C-alpha cells in the first residue's frame, strides 16, 4: 500500500486524485491532507480517508475544522 500526502486536497486536481484513491483502497493510504480554506470539503475528506495529519493554510479556520 502506497502512502500519500496530498497538498491542495480540496482543489480540482486534489479531489480527482482522491476519487482515484477511493477506487483503489487496497493500493493507496492517505496519510496527510492540506487545503487552503475550504473547511466543509476538507472535513468531509478527513472523515472519509482518516489521515494521520491535516493542515489548513487559513489559520482562522482551524477552530471550524476541529468541530465534529
PDB file of C-alpha atoms in Angstrom:
ATOM      1  CA  UNK A   1       0.000   0.000   0.000  1.00  0.00           C
ATOM      2  CA  UNK A   2       1.438   3.357  -1.065  1.00  0.00           C
ATOM      3  CA  UNK A   3       1.141   6.207   1.467  1.00  0.00           C
ATOM      4  CA  UNK A   4       0.005   9.543   0.023  1.00  0.00           C
ATOM      5  CA  UNK A   5       0.093  13.090   1.352  1.00  0.00           C
ATOM      6  CA  UNK A   6      -1.988  15.383  -0.817  1.00  0.00           C
ATOM      7  CA  UNK A   7      -1.319  19.105  -0.925  1.00  0.00           C
ATOM      8  CA  UNK A   8      -4.374  21.037  -2.068  1.00  0.00           C
ATOM      9  CA  UNK A   9      -6.834  18.225  -1.494  1.00  0.00           C
ATOM     10  CA  UNK A  10      -9.902  20.450  -1.957  1.00  0.00           C
ATOM     11  CA  UNK A  11      -8.883  21.779  -5.368  1.00  0.00           C
ATOM     12  CA  UNK A  12      -9.875  20.174  -8.663  1.00  0.00           C
ATOM     13  CA  UNK A  13      -6.719  18.075  -9.032  1.00  0.00           C
ATOM     14  CA  UNK A  14      -6.833  17.103  -5.352  1.00  0.00           C
ATOM     15  CA  UNK A  15     -10.437  15.946  -5.491  1.00  0.00           C
ATOM     16  CA  UNK A  16      -9.793  13.998  -8.689  1.00  0.00           C
ATOM     17  CA  UNK A  17      -6.804  12.325  -7.050  1.00  0.00           C
ATOM     18  CA  UNK A  18      -8.902  11.350  -4.038  1.00  0.00           C
ATOM     19  CA  UNK A  19     -11.544   9.915  -6.372  1.00  0.00           C
ATOM     20  CA  UNK A  20      -8.867   7.573  -7.739  1.00  0.00           C
ATOM     21  CA  UNK A  21      -7.609   6.737  -4.249  1.00  0.00           C
ATOM     22  CA  UNK A  22     -11.169   5.835  -3.237  1.00  0.00           C
ATOM     23  CA  UNK A  23     -11.429   3.485  -6.223  1.00  0.00           C
ATOM     24  CA  UNK A  24      -8.257   1.632  -5.164  1.00  0.00           C
ATOM     25  CA  UNK A  25      -8.291   1.449  -1.346  1.00  0.00           C
ATOM     26  CA  UNK A  26      -6.039  -1.618  -1.422  1.00  0.00           C
ATOM     27  CA  UNK A  27      -3.317   0.326  -3.277  1.00  0.00           C
ATOM     28  CA  UNK A  28      -3.270   3.722  -1.546  1.00  0.00           C
ATOM     29  CA  UNK A  29      -3.471   5.070   2.009  1.00  0.00           C
ATOM     30  CA  UNK A  30      -3.946   8.781   2.647  1.00  0.00           C
ATOM     31  CA  UNK A  31      -1.610   9.860   5.445  1.00  0.00           C
ATOM     32  CA  UNK A  32      -1.886  13.632   5.032  1.00  0.00           C
ATOM     33  CA  UNK A  33      -4.229  16.259   3.604  1.00  0.00           C
ATOM     34  CA  UNK A  34      -3.811  20.008   3.227  1.00  0.00           C
ATOM     35  CA  UNK A  35      -6.178  22.699   1.985  1.00  0.00           C
ATOM     36  CA  UNK A  36      -6.363  26.451   1.685  1.00  0.00           C
ATOM     37  CA  UNK A  37      -9.663  27.383   3.325  1.00  0.00           C
ATOM     38  CA  UNK A  38     -12.454  25.016   2.206  1.00  0.00           C
ATOM     39  CA  UNK A  39     -13.321  23.625   5.626  1.00  0.00           C
ATOM     40  CA  UNK A  40     -16.521  21.723   4.699  1.00  0.00           C
ATOM     41  CA  UNK A  41     -14.815  19.732   1.949  1.00  0.00           C
ATOM     42  CA  UNK A  42     -11.617  19.154   3.943  1.00  0.00           C
ATOM     43  CA  UNK A  43     -13.659  17.914   6.920  1.00  0.00           C
ATOM     44  CA  UNK A  44     -15.520  15.502   4.634  1.00  0.00           C
ATOM     45  CA  UNK A  45     -12.202  14.217   3.241  1.00  0.00           C
ATOM     46  CA  UNK A  46     -10.846  13.735   6.760  1.00  0.00           C
ATOM     47  CA  UNK A  47     -13.893  11.664   7.717  1.00  0.00           C
ATOM     48  CA  UNK A  48     -13.601   9.544   4.591  1.00  0.00           C
ATOM     49  CA  UNK A  49      -9.831   8.944   4.471  1.00  0.00           C
ATOM     50  CA  UNK A  50      -8.784   9.275   8.145  1.00  0.00           C
ATOM     51  CA  UNK A  51      -5.332  10.791   7.507  1.00  0.00           C
ATOM     52  CA  UNK A  52      -2.712  10.988  10.247  1.00  0.00           C
ATOM     53  CA  UNK A  53      -2.048  14.688   9.559  1.00  0.00           C
ATOM     54  CA  UNK A  54      -4.251  17.550   8.377  1.00  0.00           C
ATOM     55  CA  UNK A  55      -3.305  21.177   7.707  1.00  0.00           C
ATOM     56  CA  UNK A  56      -5.209  24.241   6.580  1.00  0.00           C
ATOM     57  CA  UNK A  57      -3.489  27.367   5.251  1.00  0.00           C
ATOM     58  CA  UNK A  58      -6.065  29.785   6.661  1.00  0.00           C
ATOM     59  CA  UNK A  59      -5.357  29.561  10.382  1.00  0.00           C
ATOM     60  CA  UNK A  60      -8.548  31.439  11.231  1.00  0.00           C
ATOM     61  CA  UNK A  61     -10.493  28.370  10.022  1.00  0.00           C
ATOM     62  CA  UNK A  62      -8.783  25.937  12.400  1.00  0.00           C
ATOM     63  CA  UNK A  63     -11.468  26.021  15.102  1.00  0.00           C
ATOM     64  CA  UNK A  64     -14.146  25.456  12.465  1.00  0.00           C
ATOM     65  CA  UNK A  65     -12.230  22.441  11.157  1.00  0.00           C
ATOM     66  CA  UNK A  66     -11.917  20.930  14.647  1.00  0.00           C
ATOM     67  CA  UNK A  67     -15.677  20.886  15.175  1.00  0.00           C
ATOM     68  CA  UNK A  68     -17.320  17.462  14.797  1.00  0.00           C
TER      69      UNK A  68
END
